Short mmCIF file of C-alpha atoms and ligand atoms in Angstrom, two decimals:
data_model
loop_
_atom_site.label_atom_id
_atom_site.label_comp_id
_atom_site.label_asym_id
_atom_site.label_seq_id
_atom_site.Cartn_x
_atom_site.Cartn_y
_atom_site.Cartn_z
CA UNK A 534 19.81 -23.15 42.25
CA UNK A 535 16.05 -23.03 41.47
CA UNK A 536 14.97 -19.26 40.69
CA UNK A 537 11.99 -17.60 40.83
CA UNK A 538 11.68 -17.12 37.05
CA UNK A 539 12.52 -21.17 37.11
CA UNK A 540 9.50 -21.82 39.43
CA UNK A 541 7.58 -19.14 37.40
CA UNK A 542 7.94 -20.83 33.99
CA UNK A 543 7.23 -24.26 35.69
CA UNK A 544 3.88 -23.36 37.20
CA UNK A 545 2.83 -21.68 33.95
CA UNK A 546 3.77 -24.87 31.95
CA UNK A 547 2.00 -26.76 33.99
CA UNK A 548 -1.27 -24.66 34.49
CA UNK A 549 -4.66 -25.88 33.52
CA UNK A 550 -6.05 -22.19 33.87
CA UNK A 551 -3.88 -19.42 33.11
CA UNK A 552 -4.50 -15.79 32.71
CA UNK A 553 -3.61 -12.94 32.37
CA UNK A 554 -4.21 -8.94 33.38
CA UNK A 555 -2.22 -6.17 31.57
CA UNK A 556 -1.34 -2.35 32.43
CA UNK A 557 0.35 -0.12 30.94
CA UNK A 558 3.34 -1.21 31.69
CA UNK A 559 3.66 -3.88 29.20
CA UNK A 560 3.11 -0.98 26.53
CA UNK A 561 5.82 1.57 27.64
CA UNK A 562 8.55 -0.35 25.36
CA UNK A 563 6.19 0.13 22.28
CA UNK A 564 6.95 3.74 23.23
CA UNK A 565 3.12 4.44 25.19
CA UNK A 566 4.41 6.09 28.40
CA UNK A 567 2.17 4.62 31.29
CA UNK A 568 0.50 6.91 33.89
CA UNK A 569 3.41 7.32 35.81
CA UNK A 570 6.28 8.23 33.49
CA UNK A 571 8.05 11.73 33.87
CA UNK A 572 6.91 11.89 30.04
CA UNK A 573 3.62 10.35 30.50
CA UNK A 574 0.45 11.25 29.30
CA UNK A 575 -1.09 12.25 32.53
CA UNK A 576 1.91 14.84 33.00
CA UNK A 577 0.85 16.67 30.48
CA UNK A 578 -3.07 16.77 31.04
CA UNK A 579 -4.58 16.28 34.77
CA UNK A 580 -6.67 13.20 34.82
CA UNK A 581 -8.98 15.00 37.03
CA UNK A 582 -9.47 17.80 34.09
CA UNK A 583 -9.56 15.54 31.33
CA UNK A 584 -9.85 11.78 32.18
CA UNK A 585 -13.01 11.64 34.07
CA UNK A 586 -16.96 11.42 32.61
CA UNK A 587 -17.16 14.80 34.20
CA UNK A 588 -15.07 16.63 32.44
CA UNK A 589 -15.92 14.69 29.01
CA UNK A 590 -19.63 15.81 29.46
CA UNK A 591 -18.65 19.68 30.53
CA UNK A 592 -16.21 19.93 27.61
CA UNK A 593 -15.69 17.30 24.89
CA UNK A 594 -13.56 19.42 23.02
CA UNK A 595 -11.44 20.01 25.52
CA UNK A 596 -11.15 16.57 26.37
CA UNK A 597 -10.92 15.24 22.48
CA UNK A 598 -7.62 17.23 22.62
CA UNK A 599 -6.10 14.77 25.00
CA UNK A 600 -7.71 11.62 22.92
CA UNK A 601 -6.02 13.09 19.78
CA UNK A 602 -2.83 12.63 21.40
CA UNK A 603 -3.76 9.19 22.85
CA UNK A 604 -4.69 8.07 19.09
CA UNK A 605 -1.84 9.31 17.66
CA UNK A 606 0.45 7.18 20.53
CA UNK A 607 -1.57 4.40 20.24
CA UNK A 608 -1.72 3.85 16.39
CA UNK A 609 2.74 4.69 15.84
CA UNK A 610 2.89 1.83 18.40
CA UNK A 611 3.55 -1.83 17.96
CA UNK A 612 3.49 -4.55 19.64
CA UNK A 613 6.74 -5.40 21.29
CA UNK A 614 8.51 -8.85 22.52
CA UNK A 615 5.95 -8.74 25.88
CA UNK A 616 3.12 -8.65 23.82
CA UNK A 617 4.06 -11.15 21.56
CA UNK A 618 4.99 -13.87 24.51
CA UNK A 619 2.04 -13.67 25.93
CA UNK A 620 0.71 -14.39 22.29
CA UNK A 621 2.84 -17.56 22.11
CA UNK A 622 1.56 -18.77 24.97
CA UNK A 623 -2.40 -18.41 23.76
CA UNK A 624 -0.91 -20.30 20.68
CA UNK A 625 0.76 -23.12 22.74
CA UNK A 626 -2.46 -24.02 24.23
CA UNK A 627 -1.37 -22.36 27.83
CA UNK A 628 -2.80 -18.93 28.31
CA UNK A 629 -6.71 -18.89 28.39
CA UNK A 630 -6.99 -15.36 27.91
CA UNK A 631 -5.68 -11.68 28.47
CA UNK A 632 -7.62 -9.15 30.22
CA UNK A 633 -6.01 -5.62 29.61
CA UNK A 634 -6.44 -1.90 31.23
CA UNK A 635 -5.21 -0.86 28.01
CA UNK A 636 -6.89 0.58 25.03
CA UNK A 637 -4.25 0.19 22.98
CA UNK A 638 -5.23 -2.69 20.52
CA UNK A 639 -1.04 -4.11 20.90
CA UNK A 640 -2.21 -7.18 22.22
CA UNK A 641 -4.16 -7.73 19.34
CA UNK A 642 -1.82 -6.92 17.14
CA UNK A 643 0.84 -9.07 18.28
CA UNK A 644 -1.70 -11.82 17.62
CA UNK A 645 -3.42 -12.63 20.65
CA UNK A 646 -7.57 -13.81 20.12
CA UNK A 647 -9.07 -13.98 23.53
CA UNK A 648 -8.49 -10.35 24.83
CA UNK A 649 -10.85 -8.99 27.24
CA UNK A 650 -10.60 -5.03 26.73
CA UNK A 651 -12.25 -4.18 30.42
CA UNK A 652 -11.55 -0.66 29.78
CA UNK A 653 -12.41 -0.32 26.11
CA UNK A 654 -11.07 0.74 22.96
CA UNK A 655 -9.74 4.02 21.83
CA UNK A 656 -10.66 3.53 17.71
CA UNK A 657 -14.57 2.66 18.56
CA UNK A 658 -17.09 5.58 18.91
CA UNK A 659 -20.49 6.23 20.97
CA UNK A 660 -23.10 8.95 21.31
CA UNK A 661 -23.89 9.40 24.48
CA UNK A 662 -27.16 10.97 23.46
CA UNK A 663 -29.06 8.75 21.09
CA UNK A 664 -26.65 5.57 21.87
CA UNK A 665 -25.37 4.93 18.28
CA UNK A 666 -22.08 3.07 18.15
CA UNK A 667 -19.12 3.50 15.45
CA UNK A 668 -17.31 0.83 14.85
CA UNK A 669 -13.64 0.73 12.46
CA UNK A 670 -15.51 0.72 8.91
CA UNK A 671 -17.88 3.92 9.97
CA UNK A 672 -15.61 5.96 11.47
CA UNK A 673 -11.64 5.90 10.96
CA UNK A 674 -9.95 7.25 13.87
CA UNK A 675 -6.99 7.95 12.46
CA UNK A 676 -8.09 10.10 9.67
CA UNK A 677 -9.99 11.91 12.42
CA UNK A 678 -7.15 11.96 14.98
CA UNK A 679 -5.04 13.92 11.68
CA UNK A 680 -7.84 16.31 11.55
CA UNK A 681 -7.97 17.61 15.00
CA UNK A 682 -12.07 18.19 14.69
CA UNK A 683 -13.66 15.71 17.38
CA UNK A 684 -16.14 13.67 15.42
CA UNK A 685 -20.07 14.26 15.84
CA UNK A 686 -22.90 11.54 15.85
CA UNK A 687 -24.12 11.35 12.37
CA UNK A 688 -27.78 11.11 13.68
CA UNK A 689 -28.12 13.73 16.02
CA UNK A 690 -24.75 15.81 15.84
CA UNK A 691 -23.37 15.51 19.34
CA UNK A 692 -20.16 15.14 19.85
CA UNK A 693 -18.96 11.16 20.24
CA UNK A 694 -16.81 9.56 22.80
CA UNK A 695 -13.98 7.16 22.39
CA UNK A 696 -15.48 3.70 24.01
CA UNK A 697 -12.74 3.93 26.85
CA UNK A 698 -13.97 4.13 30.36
CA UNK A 699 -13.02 7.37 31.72
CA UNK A 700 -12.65 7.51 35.83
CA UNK A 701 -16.11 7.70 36.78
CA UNK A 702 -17.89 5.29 34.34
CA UNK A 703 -18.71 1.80 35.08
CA UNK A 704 -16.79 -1.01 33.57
CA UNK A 705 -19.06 -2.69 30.14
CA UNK A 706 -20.85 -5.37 31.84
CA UNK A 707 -19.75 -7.88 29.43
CA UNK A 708 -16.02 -7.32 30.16
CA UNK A 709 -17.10 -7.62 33.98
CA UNK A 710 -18.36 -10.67 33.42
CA UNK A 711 -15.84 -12.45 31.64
CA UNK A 712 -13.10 -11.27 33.57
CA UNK A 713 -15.01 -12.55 36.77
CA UNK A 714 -15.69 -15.81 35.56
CA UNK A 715 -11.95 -16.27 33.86
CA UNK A 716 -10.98 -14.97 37.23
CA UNK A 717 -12.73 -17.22 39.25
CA UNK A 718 -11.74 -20.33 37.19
CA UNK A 719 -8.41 -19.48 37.09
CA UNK A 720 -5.43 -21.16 38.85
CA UNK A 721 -2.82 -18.75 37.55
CA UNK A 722 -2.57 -15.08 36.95
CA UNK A 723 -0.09 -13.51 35.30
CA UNK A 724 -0.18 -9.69 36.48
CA UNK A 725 2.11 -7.67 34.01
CA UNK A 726 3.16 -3.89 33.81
CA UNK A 727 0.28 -2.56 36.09
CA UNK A 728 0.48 -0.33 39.42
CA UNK A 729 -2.94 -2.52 40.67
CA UNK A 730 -4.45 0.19 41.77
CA UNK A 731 -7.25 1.03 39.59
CA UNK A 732 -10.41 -1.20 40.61
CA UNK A 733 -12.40 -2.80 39.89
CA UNK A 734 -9.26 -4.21 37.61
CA UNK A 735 -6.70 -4.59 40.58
CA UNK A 736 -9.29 -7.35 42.25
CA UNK A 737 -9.27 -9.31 39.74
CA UNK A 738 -5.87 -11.17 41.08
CA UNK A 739 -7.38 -11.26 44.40
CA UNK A 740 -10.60 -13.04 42.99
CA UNK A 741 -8.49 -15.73 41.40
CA UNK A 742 -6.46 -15.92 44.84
CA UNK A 743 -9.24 -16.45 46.77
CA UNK A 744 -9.62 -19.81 45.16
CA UNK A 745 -5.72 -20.46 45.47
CA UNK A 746 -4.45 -18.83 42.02
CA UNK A 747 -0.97 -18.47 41.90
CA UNK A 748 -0.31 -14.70 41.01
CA UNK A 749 3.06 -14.58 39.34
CA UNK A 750 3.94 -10.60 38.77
CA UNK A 751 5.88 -8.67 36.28
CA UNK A 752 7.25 -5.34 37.10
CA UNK A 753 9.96 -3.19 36.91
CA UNK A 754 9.41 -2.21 40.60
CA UNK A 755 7.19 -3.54 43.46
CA UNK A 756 3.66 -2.58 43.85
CA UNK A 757 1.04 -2.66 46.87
CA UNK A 758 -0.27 -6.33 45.23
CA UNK A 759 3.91 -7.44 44.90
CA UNK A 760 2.92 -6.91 49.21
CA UNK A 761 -0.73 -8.06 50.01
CA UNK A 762 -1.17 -10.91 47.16
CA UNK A 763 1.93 -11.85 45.01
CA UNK A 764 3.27 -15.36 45.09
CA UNK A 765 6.12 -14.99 42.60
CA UNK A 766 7.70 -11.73 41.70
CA UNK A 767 9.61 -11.31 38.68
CA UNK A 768 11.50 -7.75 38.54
CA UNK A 769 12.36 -6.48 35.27
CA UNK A 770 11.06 -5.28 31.90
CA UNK A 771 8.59 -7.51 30.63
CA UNK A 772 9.90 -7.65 27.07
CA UNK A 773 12.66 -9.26 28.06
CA UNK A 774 10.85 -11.36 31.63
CA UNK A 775 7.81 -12.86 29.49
CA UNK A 776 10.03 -14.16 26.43
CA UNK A 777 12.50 -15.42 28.76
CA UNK A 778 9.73 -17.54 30.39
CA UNK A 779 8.49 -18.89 27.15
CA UNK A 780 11.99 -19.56 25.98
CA UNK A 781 11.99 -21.76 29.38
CA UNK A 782 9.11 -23.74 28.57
CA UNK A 783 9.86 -24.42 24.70
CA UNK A 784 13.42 -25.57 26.09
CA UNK A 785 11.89 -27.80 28.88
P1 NAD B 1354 0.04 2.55 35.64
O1 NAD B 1354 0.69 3.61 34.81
O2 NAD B 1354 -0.65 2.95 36.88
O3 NAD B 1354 1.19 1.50 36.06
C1 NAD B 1354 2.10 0.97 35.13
C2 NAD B 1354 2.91 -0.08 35.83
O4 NAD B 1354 3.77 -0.70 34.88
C3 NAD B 1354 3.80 0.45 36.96
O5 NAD B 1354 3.67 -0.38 38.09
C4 NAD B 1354 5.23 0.35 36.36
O6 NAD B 1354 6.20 0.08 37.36
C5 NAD B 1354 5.08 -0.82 35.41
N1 NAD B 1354 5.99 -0.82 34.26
C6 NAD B 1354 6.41 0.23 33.50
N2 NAD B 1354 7.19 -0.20 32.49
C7 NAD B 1354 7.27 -1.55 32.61
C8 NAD B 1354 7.92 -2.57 31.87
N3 NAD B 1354 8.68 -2.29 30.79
N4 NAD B 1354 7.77 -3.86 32.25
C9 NAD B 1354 7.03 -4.18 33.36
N5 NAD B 1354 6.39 -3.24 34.11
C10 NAD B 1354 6.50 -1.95 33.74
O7 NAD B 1354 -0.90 1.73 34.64
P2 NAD B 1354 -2.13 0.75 34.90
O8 NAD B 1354 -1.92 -0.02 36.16
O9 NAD B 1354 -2.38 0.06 33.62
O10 NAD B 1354 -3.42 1.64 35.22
C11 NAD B 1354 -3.64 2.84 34.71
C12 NAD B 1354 -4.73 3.04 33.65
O11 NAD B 1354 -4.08 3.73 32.61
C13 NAD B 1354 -5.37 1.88 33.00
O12 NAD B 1354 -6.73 2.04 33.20
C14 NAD B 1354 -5.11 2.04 31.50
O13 NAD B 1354 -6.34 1.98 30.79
C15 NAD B 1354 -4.60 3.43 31.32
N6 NAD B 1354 -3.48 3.60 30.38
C16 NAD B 1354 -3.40 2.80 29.26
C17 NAD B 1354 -2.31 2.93 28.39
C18 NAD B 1354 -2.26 2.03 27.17
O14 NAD B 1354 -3.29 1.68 26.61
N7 NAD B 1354 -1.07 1.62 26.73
C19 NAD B 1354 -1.30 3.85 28.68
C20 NAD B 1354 -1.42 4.66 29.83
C21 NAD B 1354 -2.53 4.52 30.69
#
């Protein structure tokens, strides 16, 4: 009997456009609860209190505490067996390129090139004042994250911001861009560990359906997209779904 992991693994073999978009999902068995999780992130601070632009500009202090916490998740994390398919497939010439929700850097990690962060990076800073950006060699975030002080512009003193896009701030026009165009030249989508309901991120499957994508989802449970746009759902944890579809096309 043909399953749907069997049809799964045979349409990404054989796909001349394959992407992918990544939640949070694929980072809860690194240990980074997603938004949902009884011991999630989000449980313990209101995203309407500290995860909009809002509340950032009313009180970055207030706001840093949360990132502290976020930093200090993000950087005991690595990359785990989901991550590190989805790697092996960039290296075997199949997957195009990854677009993540996540600010995690695990997909880097695990060795993947062409990520597409669409909503930004945790260990890169900006003033929001006078515009200067921070990258890894002027600012460490780690050392800061171990302080607990939120770090100021060096120019003009205000406090920075982690370059993730808090609810409320548009996505970096670049990311946009290259999601929309990967997107629209796609004829596969791989849609792993994400609820879909965060947009402008959750159309990106439906632009690639629109010009008859296959979108092949990973989740432990359904979601609204499994409903309105899913071709082929695979149910499970995807350290264990993605390898097993890689271990499918290396034995085929
Ligand atoms: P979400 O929390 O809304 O949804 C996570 C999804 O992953 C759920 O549908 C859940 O059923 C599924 N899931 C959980 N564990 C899984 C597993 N092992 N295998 C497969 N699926 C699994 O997250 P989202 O859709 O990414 O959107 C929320 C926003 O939260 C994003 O903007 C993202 O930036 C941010 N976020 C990022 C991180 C991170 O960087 N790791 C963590 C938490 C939240």
């Amino acid at each position: 009997m043909i399953t749907d992991i069997d049809r799964a693994a045979e349409i990404i073999h054989n796909a001349k456009s394959l992407i992918a978009l990544t939640g949070a999902g694929i980072s809860t068995e690194s240990g980074i609860p997603d938004f949902r999780s009884a011991e999630g992130l989000w449980q313990k601070y209101d995203p309407a209190e500290y995860g909009t632009i809002q509340a950032f500009h009313a009180n970055p202090e207030k706001v840093w505490r949360m990132l502290f916490d976020m930093v200090d998740l993000a950087r005991n994390a690595r990359p785990n067996p989901g991550h590190t398919a989805l790697s092996e497939l960039e290296k075997m010439n199949i997957l195009k390129c990854i677009i993540t929700q996540n600010i995690d850097n695990l997909h880097q990690e695990a060795g993947s090139v062409n990520v597409i962060e669409y909503h930004g990076n945790v260990s890169r800073l900006e003033c929001l004042q006078c515009g200067t950006r921070y990258g890894d060699g002027d600012m460490d975030i780690g050392t800061i994250a171990s302080g607990r002080v939120p770090p100021r512009c060096t120019r003009c003193g205000v406090i920075l911001k982690p370059t993730v896009i808090f609810f409320g701030e548009t996505i970096p026009r670049d990311a946009m861009d290259r999601s929309n165009s990967a997107a629209q030249s796609a004829d596969a989508v791989l849609v792993v560990g994400t609820s879909a309901v965060v947009y402008p991120a959750a159309g990106i499957p439906l632009i690639a359906k629109q010009n008859r994508a296959v979108i092949i989802e990973f989740n432990i449970e359904a979601t609204d997209l499994t409903r309105y746009g899913t071709d082929i759902f695979i149910q499970g944890k995807s350290g264990t779904t993605l390898p097993e579809i890689v271990r499918r096309i290396k034995s085929s």
